[in-house]
């Protein structure tokens, strides 16, 4: 591999945070997860994950398939308790889970709610008055060109539009951390590139801290400040790459065509490959 | 707005639907013409058969005879009274059974252990032909309308309960997780996800239950009753008055169709988001 393209493997602060003292939004410390069921051997899915994510950082978690990504997702989203270790979310225990907003591959829009009512879901649960939440939702929908669809049901929208609505629904409750779990993998390639770009800029605009869980190396490099590469199950953090291309260049598309992109890609691919081969032997 | 133009899917879907609707309108008209013609042909051939002597009107009835009896029964008011009695018992039993059954099925979502314990009983009750309970129910509640209401209730309750309960099991786990991550209480999960997501299952149980309620109600009238279309058919059948039997059967068909149409209208009202699929 070309030396100049080789990725720097450090644990330094993100580029966007240079010179500014930013506090951690989420700290995973020695997370372990073992699934045990009576009569069967316990399965160790996560061996040890320690990760510290600073405010406004965009961190991707990339791993070989079957490395326990969805377990990781559920733990970060506080839907699952780790067997050992601790998660600290902005200094407080995230058990109530209200501060993590997430977005999945499937948009999870409620088919029986109109677009605007879908967007309002979180506000409704938080007890925001109806007039106020409609006003907020309309503002956001207008901002992202979806105002005309406010009173439609989700099944009349295309996949990309539905994902946009899902993002607005996530953002409107103003969570501290946004967790993305392969949010684009059900979309066609063009829509995906457009949405990648759009979501990064929306999230930056809102000063959000983001964790993206994906198997798509390219997506991770194009969008992230840092990429954490996971090992095969039982999972631990193998390496952390300081990428920051999209932040430096201001665009995911530019990041994809940057000279360093391929270097990162090859190194991460190698990291995953070694593990897969190791797992099979 | 540029988004809307990008995603032409919406626009295309709209125009296709319009064409479909036009096409459907035309086919519906021709279909109905053929249906009417077919029915008229059968009735005419039937009457000719009776007149020529090929068909025994004593065993089969005759269109002219049926029309005559229908007129007589309408004029005397008996047809109306019997229809009202049957419709009343069916609808009250059907609504009470279907609504209460659906509510119980939904509430079972709150307690898996209760659901697990009563499950075999529900399955057994569901498999039982409810008409077998008719003699007992008539002994308990008499031969009046109330026993017919109870029969329709029993026939529809278990179907609605099982259907609603199964519906709660088909809910995407991710929707419930999403609600939890937003900080929703169990009650909010129930009202905002479980109940609306189960609604299509409940409606389809309602549709099935129209038939079950009618079967149970008419069965009950056959066994013991003082009025109703079932009694009218049963009594006329015993007297070999086939024309009156036919009047009752036709009236029942009309009742079934009307009830079915009403449920379909309610469905459209309650499930507006399903429109796009049809």
mmCIF file of N, CA, C and O in Angstrom, chain B residues 102-198:
data_model
loop_
_atom_site.group_PDB
_atom_site.id
_atom_site.type_symbol
_atom_site.label_atom_id
_atom_site.label_comp_id
_atom_site.label_asym_id
_atom_site.label_seq_id
_atom_site.Cartn_x
_atom_site.Cartn_y
_atom_site.Cartn_z
ATOM 1 N N UNK B 102 -62.669 -8.307 20.797
ATOM 2 C CA UNK B 102 -61.491 -7.565 20.339
ATOM 3 C C UNK B 102 -60.800 -6.870 21.501
ATOM 4 O O UNK B 102 -59.572 -6.890 21.608
ATOM 5 N N UNK B 103 -61.608 -6.269 22.379
ATOM 6 C CA UNK B 103 -61.015 -5.561 23.524
ATOM 7 C C UNK B 103 -60.251 -6.547 24.411
ATOM 8 O O UNK B 103 -59.102 -6.300 24.789
ATOM 9 N N UNK B 104 -60.882 -7.700 24.689
ATOM 10 C CA UNK B 104 -60.199 -8.698 25.523
ATOM 11 C C UNK B 104 -58.916 -9.174 24.845
ATOM 12 O O UNK B 104 -57.875 -9.326 25.484
ATOM 13 N N UNK B 105 -58.983 -9.426 23.535
ATOM 14 C CA UNK B 105 -57.792 -9.879 22.808
ATOM 15 C C UNK B 105 -56.674 -8.857 22.871
ATOM 16 O O UNK B 105 -55.508 -9.198 23.070
ATOM 17 N N UNK B 106 -57.044 -7.588 22.728
ATOM 18 C CA UNK B 106 -56.041 -6.517 22.814
ATOM 19 C C UNK B 106 -55.430 -6.447 24.207
ATOM 20 O O UNK B 106 -54.223 -6.328 24.370
ATOM 21 N N UNK B 107 -56.309 -6.559 25.227
ATOM 22 C CA UNK B 107 -55.817 -6.425 26.601
ATOM 23 C C UNK B 107 -54.883 -7.566 26.980
ATOM 24 O O UNK B 107 -54.016 -7.395 27.840
ATOM 25 N N UNK B 108 -55.053 -8.717 26.312
ATOM 26 C CA UNK B 108 -54.161 -9.835 26.605
ATOM 27 C C UNK B 108 -52.703 -9.474 26.307
ATOM 28 O O UNK B 108 -51.781 -10.097 26.812
ATOM 29 N N UNK B 109 -52.506 -8.455 25.473
ATOM 30 C CA UNK B 109 -51.148 -8.002 25.159
ATOM 31 C C UNK B 109 -50.394 -7.603 26.428
ATOM 32 O O UNK B 109 -49.190 -7.777 26.543
ATOM 33 N N UNK B 110 -51.157 -7.092 27.412
ATOM 34 C CA UNK B 110 -50.519 -6.626 28.640
ATOM 35 C C UNK B 110 -49.969 -7.771 29.474
ATOM 36 O O UNK B 110 -49.042 -7.572 30.248
ATOM 37 N N UNK B 111 -50.563 -8.936 29.346
ATOM 38 C CA UNK B 111 -50.097 -10.036 30.197
ATOM 39 C C UNK B 111 -49.879 -11.309 29.394
ATOM 40 O O UNK B 111 -50.820 -12.013 29.058
ATOM 41 N N UNK B 112 -48.635 -11.574 29.133
ATOM 42 C CA UNK B 112 -48.293 -12.776 28.413
ATOM 43 C C UNK B 112 -48.680 -14.033 29.190
ATOM 44 O O UNK B 112 -49.090 -15.038 28.613
ATOM 45 N N UNK B 113 -48.552 -13.978 30.524
ATOM 46 C CA UNK B 113 -48.807 -15.201 31.294
ATOM 47 C C UNK B 113 -50.290 -15.542 31.271
ATOM 48 O O UNK B 113 -50.656 -16.703 31.085
ATOM 49 N N UNK B 114 -51.150 -14.538 31.419
ATOM 50 C CA UNK B 114 -52.587 -14.813 31.324
ATOM 51 C C UNK B 114 -52.903 -15.384 29.942
ATOM 52 O O UNK B 114 -53.609 -16.379 29.809
ATOM 53 N N UNK B 115 -52.331 -14.768 28.912
ATOM 54 C CA UNK B 115 -52.584 -15.224 27.552
ATOM 55 C C UNK B 115 -52.154 -16.678 27.389
ATOM 56 O O UNK B 115 -52.857 -17.493 26.788
ATOM 57 N N UNK B 116 -50.986 -16.999 27.956
ATOM 58 C CA UNK B 116 -50.453 -18.359 27.809
ATOM 59 C C UNK B 116 -51.384 -19.353 28.501
ATOM 60 O O UNK B 116 -51.664 -20.431 27.997
ATOM 61 N N UNK B 117 -51.881 -18.982 29.668
ATOM 62 C CA UNK B 117 -52.710 -19.913 30.441
ATOM 63 C C UNK B 117 -54.044 -20.164 29.745
ATOM 64 O O UNK B 117 -54.483 -21.300 29.640
ATOM 65 N N UNK B 118 -54.677 -19.128 29.239
ATOM 66 C CA UNK B 118 -56.012 -19.354 28.659
ATOM 67 C C UNK B 118 -55.948 -19.800 27.197
ATOM 68 O O UNK B 118 -56.963 -20.190 26.631
ATOM 69 N N UNK B 119 -54.762 -19.769 26.612
ATOM 70 C CA UNK B 119 -54.640 -20.093 25.186
ATOM 71 C C UNK B 119 -55.314 -21.409 24.766
ATOM 72 O O UNK B 119 -56.134 -21.418 23.850
ATOM 73 N N UNK B 120 -55.012 -22.553 25.453
ATOM 74 C CA UNK B 120 -55.645 -23.809 25.004
ATOM 75 C C UNK B 120 -57.167 -23.777 25.087
ATOM 76 O O UNK B 120 -57.851 -24.354 24.244
ATOM 77 N N UNK B 121 -57.695 -23.085 26.098
ATOM 78 C CA UNK B 121 -59.158 -22.995 26.216
ATOM 79 C C UNK B 121 -59.750 -22.226 25.042
ATOM 80 O O UNK B 121 -60.783 -22.590 24.491
ATOM 81 N N UNK B 122 -59.073 -21.161 24.672
ATOM 82 C CA UNK B 122 -59.557 -20.346 23.554
ATOM 83 C C UNK B 122 -59.522 -21.157 22.258
ATOM 84 O O UNK B 122 -60.448 -21.104 21.454
ATOM 85 N N UNK B 123 -58.434 -21.909 22.079
ATOM 86 C CA UNK B 123 -58.314 -22.715 20.865
ATOM 87 C C UNK B 123 -59.431 -23.766 20.829
ATOM 88 O O UNK B 123 -60.069 -23.989 19.803
ATOM 89 N N UNK B 124 -59.687 -24.384 21.981
ATOM 90 C CA UNK B 124 -60.741 -25.403 22.040
ATOM 91 C C UNK B 124 -62.100 -24.774 21.737
ATOM 92 O O UNK B 124 -62.880 -25.307 20.934
ATOM 93 N N UNK B 125 -62.375 -23.638 22.356
ATOM 94 C CA UNK B 125 -63.644 -22.952 22.111
ATOM 95 C C UNK B 125 -63.777 -22.520 20.659
ATOM 96 O O UNK B 125 -64.859 -22.562 20.087
ATOM 97 N N UNK B 126 -62.642 -22.121 20.091
ATOM 98 C CA UNK B 126 -62.668 -21.655 18.707
ATOM 99 C C UNK B 126 -63.011 -22.809 17.763
ATOM 100 O O UNK B 126 -63.739 -22.639 16.793
ATOM 101 N N UNK B 127 -62.494 -23.995 18.088
ATOM 102 C CA UNK B 127 -62.745 -25.155 17.226
ATOM 103 C C UNK B 127 -64.161 -25.685 17.354
ATOM 104 O O UNK B 127 -64.682 -26.329 16.444
ATOM 105 N N UNK B 128 -64.789 -25.405 18.502
ATOM 106 C CA UNK B 128 -66.145 -25.931 18.742
ATOM 107 C C UNK B 128 -67.163 -25.246 17.835
ATOM 108 O O UNK B 128 -67.216 -24.024 17.781
ATOM 109 N N UNK B 129 -67.993 -26.026 17.126
ATOM 110 C CA UNK B 129 -69.086 -25.375 16.372
ATOM 111 C C UNK B 129 -70.062 -24.787 17.392
ATOM 112 O O UNK B 129 -70.641 -25.523 18.190
ATOM 113 N N UNK B 130 -70.177 -23.469 17.376
ATOM 114 C CA UNK B 130 -70.914 -22.784 18.451
ATOM 115 C C UNK B 130 -72.389 -23.178 18.486
ATOM 116 O O UNK B 130 -73.044 -23.044 19.518
ATOM 117 N N UNK B 131 -72.895 -23.690 17.348
ATOM 118 C CA UNK B 131 -74.309 -24.049 17.299
ATOM 119 C C UNK B 131 -74.606 -25.217 18.254
ATOM 120 O O UNK B 131 -75.724 -25.388 18.712
ATOM 121 N N UNK B 132 -73.542 -25.974 18.604
ATOM 122 C CA UNK B 132 -73.718 -27.073 19.560
ATOM 123 C C UNK B 132 -74.135 -26.555 20.930
ATOM 124 O O UNK B 132 -74.674 -27.291 21.751
ATOM 125 N N UNK B 133 -73.875 -25.273 21.177
ATOM 126 C CA UNK B 133 -74.233 -24.689 22.463
ATOM 127 C C UNK B 133 -75.683 -24.212 22.480
ATOM 128 O O UNK B 133 -76.214 -23.844 23.531
ATOM 129 N N UNK B 134 -76.330 -24.233 21.296
ATOM 130 C CA UNK B 134 -77.661 -23.634 21.175
ATOM 131 C C UNK B 134 -78.681 -24.243 22.138
ATOM 132 O O UNK B 134 -79.370 -23.492 22.842
ATOM 133 N N UNK B 135 -78.802 -25.579 22.227
ATOM 134 C CA UNK B 135 -79.818 -26.135 23.136
ATOM 135 C C UNK B 135 -79.630 -25.643 24.571
ATOM 136 O O UNK B 135 -80.585 -25.233 25.237
ATOM 137 N N UNK B 136 -78.343 -25.600 24.997
ATOM 138 C CA UNK B 136 -78.069 -25.143 26.347
ATOM 139 C C UNK B 136 -78.453 -23.682 26.535
ATOM 140 O O UNK B 136 -79.113 -23.308 27.509
ATOM 141 N N UNK B 137 -78.033 -22.886 25.590
ATOM 142 C CA UNK B 137 -78.283 -21.447 25.714
ATOM 143 C C UNK B 137 -79.777 -21.153 25.689
ATOM 144 O O UNK B 137 -80.269 -20.275 26.402
ATOM 145 N N UNK B 138 -80.522 -21.937 24.908
ATOM 146 C CA UNK B 138 -81.966 -21.723 24.857
ATOM 147 C C UNK B 138 -82.619 -22.145 26.175
ATOM 148 O O UNK B 138 -83.541 -21.493 26.675
ATOM 149 N N UNK B 139 -82.070 -23.217 26.788
ATOM 150 C CA UNK B 139 -82.585 -23.615 28.096
ATOM 151 C C UNK B 139 -82.320 -22.507 29.116
ATOM 152 O O UNK B 139 -83.181 -22.152 29.925
ATOM 153 N N UNK B 140 -81.144 -21.934 29.061
ATOM 154 C CA UNK B 140 -80.796 -20.898 30.036
ATOM 155 C C UNK B 140 -81.545 -19.589 29.802
ATOM 156 O O UNK B 140 -81.977 -18.935 30.731
ATOM 157 N N UNK B 141 -81.642 -19.193 28.545
ATOM 158 C CA UNK B 141 -82.131 -17.834 28.275
ATOM 159 C C UNK B 141 -83.492 -17.780 27.590
ATOM 160 O O UNK B 141 -83.937 -16.719 27.171
ATOM 161 N N UNK B 142 -84.138 -18.935 27.434
ATOM 162 C CA UNK B 142 -85.482 -18.943 26.873
ATOM 163 C C UNK B 142 -85.480 -18.921 25.358
ATOM 164 O O UNK B 142 -84.429 -18.876 24.712
ATOM 165 N N UNK B 143 -86.673 -18.977 24.763
ATOM 166 C CA UNK B 143 -86.750 -19.076 23.311
ATOM 167 C C UNK B 143 -86.940 -17.718 22.651
ATOM 168 O O UNK B 143 -87.135 -17.616 21.452
ATOM 169 N N UNK B 144 -86.858 -16.657 23.448
ATOM 170 C CA UNK B 144 -87.029 -15.308 22.880
ATOM 171 C C UNK B 144 -85.764 -14.805 22.209
ATOM 172 O O UNK B 144 -84.835 -15.568 21.920
ATOM 173 N N UNK B 145 -85.753 -13.496 21.983
ATOM 174 C CA UNK B 145 -84.628 -12.885 21.258
ATOM 175 C C UNK B 145 -83.321 -12.952 22.040
ATOM 176 O O UNK B 145 -82.250 -13.037 21.467
ATOM 177 N N UNK B 146 -83.410 -12.915 23.368
ATOM 178 C CA UNK B 146 -82.179 -12.809 24.134
ATOM 179 C C UNK B 146 -81.269 -14.020 23.940
ATOM 180 O O UNK B 146 -80.041 -13.879 23.841
ATOM 181 N N UNK B 147 -81.892 -15.212 23.830
ATOM 182 C CA UNK B 147 -81.046 -16.399 23.612
ATOM 183 C C UNK B 147 -80.354 -16.326 22.249
ATOM 184 O O UNK B 147 -79.230 -16.801 22.088
ATOM 185 N N UNK B 148 -81.003 -15.692 21.259
ATOM 186 C CA UNK B 148 -80.388 -15.555 19.927
ATOM 187 C C UNK B 148 -79.232 -14.553 19.972
ATOM 188 O O UNK B 148 -78.191 -14.754 19.347
ATOM 189 N N UNK B 149 -79.444 -13.510 20.754
ATOM 190 C CA UNK B 149 -78.355 -12.541 20.933
ATOM 191 C C UNK B 149 -77.158 -13.234 21.571
ATOM 192 O O UNK B 149 -76.011 -13.067 21.138
ATOM 193 N N UNK B 150 -77.425 -14.033 22.594
ATOM 194 C CA UNK B 150 -76.342 -14.736 23.279
ATOM 195 C C UNK B 150 -75.619 -15.691 22.326
ATOM 196 O O UNK B 150 -74.396 -15.825 22.379
ATOM 197 N N UNK B 151 -76.395 -16.367 21.474
ATOM 198 C CA UNK B 151 -75.767 -17.285 20.507
ATOM 199 C C UNK B 151 -74.844 -16.544 19.561
ATOM 200 O O UNK B 151 -73.702 -16.963 19.317
ATOM 201 N N UNK B 152 -75.329 -15.422 19.043
ATOM 202 C CA UNK B 152 -74.488 -14.635 18.133
ATOM 203 C C UNK B 152 -73.269 -14.102 18.874
ATOM 204 O O UNK B 152 -72.164 -14.048 18.328
ATOM 205 N N UNK B 153 -73.468 -13.749 20.131
ATOM 206 C CA UNK B 153 -72.364 -13.256 20.953
ATOM 207 C C UNK B 153 -71.287 -14.325 21.112
ATOM 208 O O UNK B 153 -70.102 -14.076 20.862
ATOM 209 N N UNK B 154 -71.718 -15.516 21.516
ATOM 210 C CA UNK B 154 -70.762 -16.607 21.735
ATOM 211 C C UNK B 154 -70.029 -16.953 20.438
ATOM 212 O O UNK B 154 -68.822 -17.195 20.434
ATOM 213 N N UNK B 155 -70.777 -16.922 19.339
ATOM 214 C CA UNK B 155 -70.175 -17.319 18.059
ATOM 215 C C UNK B 155 -69.106 -16.324 17.601
ATOM 216 O O UNK B 155 -68.168 -16.687 16.895
ATOM 217 N N UNK B 156 -69.248 -15.062 18.012
ATOM 218 C CA UNK B 156 -68.330 -14.049 17.492
ATOM 219 C C UNK B 156 -67.223 -13.679 18.472
ATOM 220 O O UNK B 156 -66.152 -13.246 18.068
ATOM 221 N N UNK B 157 -67.489 -13.878 19.760
ATOM 222 C CA UNK B 157 -66.553 -13.420 20.784
ATOM 223 C C UNK B 157 -65.166 -14.054 20.632
ATOM 224 O O UNK B 157 -64.153 -13.361 20.571
ATOM 225 N N UNK B 158 -65.137 -15.372 20.544
ATOM 226 C CA UNK B 158 -63.845 -16.064 20.536
ATOM 227 C C UNK B 158 -63.060 -15.744 19.257
ATOM 228 O O UNK B 158 -61.847 -15.541 19.303
ATOM 229 N N UNK B 159 -63.770 -15.678 18.140
ATOM 230 C CA UNK B 159 -63.104 -15.356 16.873
ATOM 231 C C UNK B 159 -62.434 -13.979 16.973
ATOM 232 O O UNK B 159 -61.260 -13.809 16.629
ATOM 233 N N UNK B 160 -63.186 -13.013 17.517
ATOM 234 C CA UNK B 160 -62.638 -11.655 17.629
ATOM 235 C C UNK B 160 -61.462 -11.626 18.592
ATOM 236 O O UNK B 160 -60.439 -10.993 18.333
ATOM 237 N N UNK B 161 -61.613 -12.343 19.709
ATOM 238 C CA UNK B 161 -60.545 -12.358 20.711
ATOM 239 C C UNK B 161 -59.251 -12.935 20.122
ATOM 240 O O UNK B 161 -58.184 -12.330 20.232
ATOM 241 N N UNK B 162 -59.377 -14.100 19.496
ATOM 242 C CA UNK B 162 -58.165 -14.737 18.955
ATOM 243 C C UNK B 162 -57.532 -13.890 17.860
ATOM 244 O O UNK B 162 -56.313 -13.764 17.790
ATOM 245 N N UNK B 163 -58.370 -13.319 17.023
ATOM 246 C CA UNK B 163 -57.845 -12.519 15.924
ATOM 247 C C UNK B 163 -57.097 -11.296 16.449
ATOM 248 O O UNK B 163 -55.979 -10.992 16.007
ATOM 249 N N UNK B 164 -57.701 -10.596 17.421
ATOM 250 C CA UNK B 164 -57.043 -9.409 17.978
ATOM 251 C C UNK B 164 -55.752 -9.809 18.678
ATOM 252 O O UNK B 164 -54.722 -9.149 18.544
ATOM 253 N N UNK B 165 -55.802 -10.912 19.418
ATOM 254 C CA UNK B 165 -54.617 -11.332 20.145
ATOM 255 C C UNK B 165 -53.481 -11.701 19.183
ATOM 256 O O UNK B 165 -52.330 -11.319 19.380
ATOM 257 N N UNK B 166 -53.836 -12.439 18.136
ATOM 258 C CA UNK B 166 -52.812 -12.772 17.135
ATOM 259 C C UNK B 166 -52.268 -11.512 16.485
ATOM 260 O O UNK B 166 -51.078 -11.407 16.217
ATOM 261 N N UNK B 167 -53.154 -10.546 16.249
ATOM 262 C CA UNK B 167 -52.721 -9.272 15.670
ATOM 263 C C UNK B 167 -51.657 -8.602 16.525
ATOM 264 O O UNK B 167 -50.663 -8.104 16.016
ATOM 265 N N UNK B 168 -51.846 -8.641 17.857
ATOM 266 C CA UNK B 168 -50.859 -7.992 18.720
ATOM 267 C C UNK B 168 -49.501 -8.694 18.629
ATOM 268 O O UNK B 168 -48.477 -8.102 18.926
ATOM 269 N N UNK B 169 -49.510 -9.947 18.214
ATOM 270 C CA UNK B 169 -48.244 -10.675 18.086
ATOM 271 C C UNK B 169 -47.498 -10.374 16.799
ATOM 272 O O UNK B 169 -46.327 -10.704 16.673
ATOM 273 N N UNK B 170 -48.210 -9.792 15.829
ATOM 274 C CA UNK B 170 -47.578 -9.541 14.535
ATOM 275 C C UNK B 170 -46.921 -8.167 14.487
ATOM 276 O O UNK B 170 -46.370 -7.781 13.484
ATOM 277 N N UNK B 171 -47.024 -7.426 15.584
ATOM 278 C CA UNK B 171 -46.493 -6.068 15.567
ATOM 279 C C UNK B 171 -44.972 -6.100 15.514
ATOM 280 O O UNK B 171 -44.332 -6.864 16.227
ATOM 281 N N UNK B 172 -44.433 -5.281 14.654
ATOM 282 C CA UNK B 172 -42.994 -5.140 14.503
ATOM 283 C C UNK B 172 -42.381 -4.715 15.838
ATOM 284 O O UNK B 172 -42.713 -3.670 16.379
ATOM 285 N N UNK B 173 -41.503 -5.551 16.355
ATOM 286 C CA UNK B 173 -40.817 -5.290 17.613
ATOM 287 C C UNK B 173 -40.117 -3.913 17.572
ATOM 288 O O UNK B 173 -40.033 -3.211 18.575
ATOM 289 N N UNK B 174 -39.623 -3.560 16.387
ATOM 290 C CA UNK B 174 -38.888 -2.302 16.249
ATOM 291 C C UNK B 174 -39.750 -1.076 16.537
ATOM 292 O O UNK B 174 -39.257 -0.069 17.025
ATOM 293 N N UNK B 175 -41.048 -1.170 16.212
ATOM 294 C CA UNK B 175 -41.944 -0.041 16.485
ATOM 295 C C UNK B 175 -42.058 0.165 17.990
ATOM 296 O O UNK B 175 -42.078 1.301 18.484
ATOM 297 N N UNK B 176 -42.130 -0.949 18.715
ATOM 298 C CA UNK B 176 -42.266 -0.852 20.167
ATOM 299 C C UNK B 176 -40.961 -0.341 20.778
ATOM 300 O O UNK B 176 -40.973 0.511 21.666
ATOM 301 N N UNK B 177 -39.821 -0.821 20.255
ATOM 302 C CA UNK B 177 -38.528 -0.317 20.721
ATOM 303 C C UNK B 177 -38.406 1.186 20.491
ATOM 304 O O UNK B 177 -37.900 1.912 21.333
ATOM 305 N N UNK B 178 -38.870 1.608 19.319
ATOM 306 C CA UNK B 178 -38.811 3.039 19.000
ATOM 307 C C UNK B 178 -39.588 3.846 20.040
ATOM 308 O O UNK B 178 -39.117 4.865 20.540
ATOM 309 N N UNK B 179 -40.780 3.352 20.356
ATOM 310 C CA UNK B 179 -41.604 4.024 21.363
ATOM 311 C C UNK B 179 -40.869 4.068 22.700
ATOM 312 O O UNK B 179 -40.869 5.081 23.383
ATOM 313 N N UNK B 180 -40.248 2.963 23.064
ATOM 314 C CA UNK B 180 -39.521 2.915 24.338
ATOM 315 C C UNK B 180 -38.374 3.907 24.336
ATOM 316 O O UNK B 180 -38.135 4.591 25.323
ATOM 317 N N UNK B 181 -37.674 3.983 23.198
ATOM 318 C CA UNK B 181 -36.530 4.895 23.156
ATOM 319 C C UNK B 181 -36.983 6.353 23.248
ATOM 320 O O UNK B 181 -36.229 7.219 23.646
ATOM 321 N N UNK B 182 -38.222 6.603 22.861
ATOM 322 C CA UNK B 182 -38.759 7.961 22.986
ATOM 323 C C UNK B 182 -39.312 8.210 24.392
ATOM 324 O O UNK B 182 -39.810 9.281 24.694
ATOM 325 N N UNK B 183 -39.237 7.180 25.220
ATOM 326 C CA UNK B 183 -39.671 7.335 26.606
ATOM 327 C C UNK B 183 -41.145 7.067 26.831
ATOM 328 O O UNK B 183 -41.722 7.543 27.804
ATOM 329 N N UNK B 184 -41.777 6.293 25.944
ATOM 330 C CA UNK B 184 -43.211 6.037 26.070
ATOM 331 C C UNK B 184 -43.488 5.028 27.183
ATOM 332 O O UNK B 184 -42.711 4.103 27.400
ATOM 333 N N UNK B 185 -44.603 5.232 27.864
ATOM 334 C CA UNK B 185 -45.027 4.267 28.876
ATOM 335 C C UNK B 185 -45.690 3.087 28.173
ATOM 336 O O UNK B 185 -45.986 3.146 26.981
ATOM 337 N N UNK B 186 -45.944 2.029 28.951
ATOM 338 C CA UNK B 186 -46.586 0.848 28.379
ATOM 339 C C UNK B 186 -47.977 1.188 27.839
ATOM 340 O O UNK B 186 -48.410 0.674 26.828
ATOM 341 N N UNK B 187 -48.646 2.078 28.578
ATOM 342 C CA UNK B 187 -49.987 2.463 28.129
ATOM 343 C C UNK B 187 -49.923 3.216 26.798
ATOM 344 O O UNK B 187 -50.750 3.034 25.922
ATOM 345 N N UNK B 188 -48.911 4.066 26.670
ATOM 346 C CA UNK B 188 -48.757 4.803 25.409
ATOM 347 C C UNK B 188 -48.403 3.864 24.265
ATOM 348 O O UNK B 188 -48.879 4.032 23.146
ATOM 349 N N UNK B 189 -47.554 2.874 24.561
ATOM 350 C CA UNK B 189 -47.226 1.881 23.529
ATOM 351 C C UNK B 189 -48.518 1.193 23.078
ATOM 352 O O UNK B 189 -48.760 0.986 21.894
ATOM 353 N N UNK B 190 -49.372 0.897 24.056
ATOM 354 C CA UNK B 190 -50.637 0.222 23.738
ATOM 355 C C UNK B 190 -51.534 1.092 22.866
ATOM 356 O O UNK B 190 -52.010 0.658 21.818
ATOM 357 N N UNK B 191 -51.743 2.339 23.286
ATOM 358 C CA UNK B 191 -52.702 3.172 22.552
ATOM 359 C C UNK B 191 -52.143 3.662 21.217
ATOM 360 O O UNK B 191 -52.882 3.820 20.265
ATOM 361 N N UNK B 192 -50.825 3.883 21.145
ATOM 362 C CA UNK B 192 -50.279 4.483 19.927
ATOM 363 C C UNK B 192 -49.736 3.463 18.938
ATOM 364 O O UNK B 192 -49.581 3.765 17.757
ATOM 365 N N UNK B 193 -49.417 2.259 19.419
ATOM 366 C CA UNK B 193 -48.893 1.246 18.495
ATOM 367 C C UNK B 193 -49.770 0.001 18.455
ATOM 368 O O UNK B 193 -50.287 -0.371 17.405
ATOM 369 N N UNK B 194 -49.958 -0.626 19.617
ATOM 370 C CA UNK B 194 -50.621 -1.932 19.631
ATOM 371 C C UNK B 194 -52.042 -1.843 19.069
ATOM 372 O O UNK B 194 -52.400 -2.593 18.146
ATOM 373 N N UNK B 195 -52.831 -0.902 19.577
ATOM 374 C CA UNK B 195 -54.224 -0.825 19.136
ATOM 375 C C UNK B 195 -54.335 -0.492 17.637
ATOM 376 O O UNK B 195 -54.988 -1.237 16.903
ATOM 377 N N UNK B 196 -53.693 0.588 17.155
ATOM 378 C CA UNK B 196 -53.836 0.861 15.711
ATOM 379 C C UNK B 196 -53.234 -0.225 14.813
ATOM 380 O O UNK B 196 -53.783 -0.522 13.756
ATOM 381 N N UNK B 197 -52.131 -0.839 15.246
ATOM 382 C CA UNK B 197 -51.507 -1.863 14.404
ATOM 383 C C UNK B 197 -52.383 -3.107 14.320
ATOM 384 O O UNK B 197 -52.320 -3.861 13.357
ATOM 385 N N UNK B 198 -53.221 -3.324 15.341
ATOM 386 C CA UNK B 198 -54.065 -4.518 15.371
ATOM 387 C C UNK B 198 -55.397 -4.277 14.664
ATOM 388 O O UNK B 198 -56.112 -5.225 14.340
#
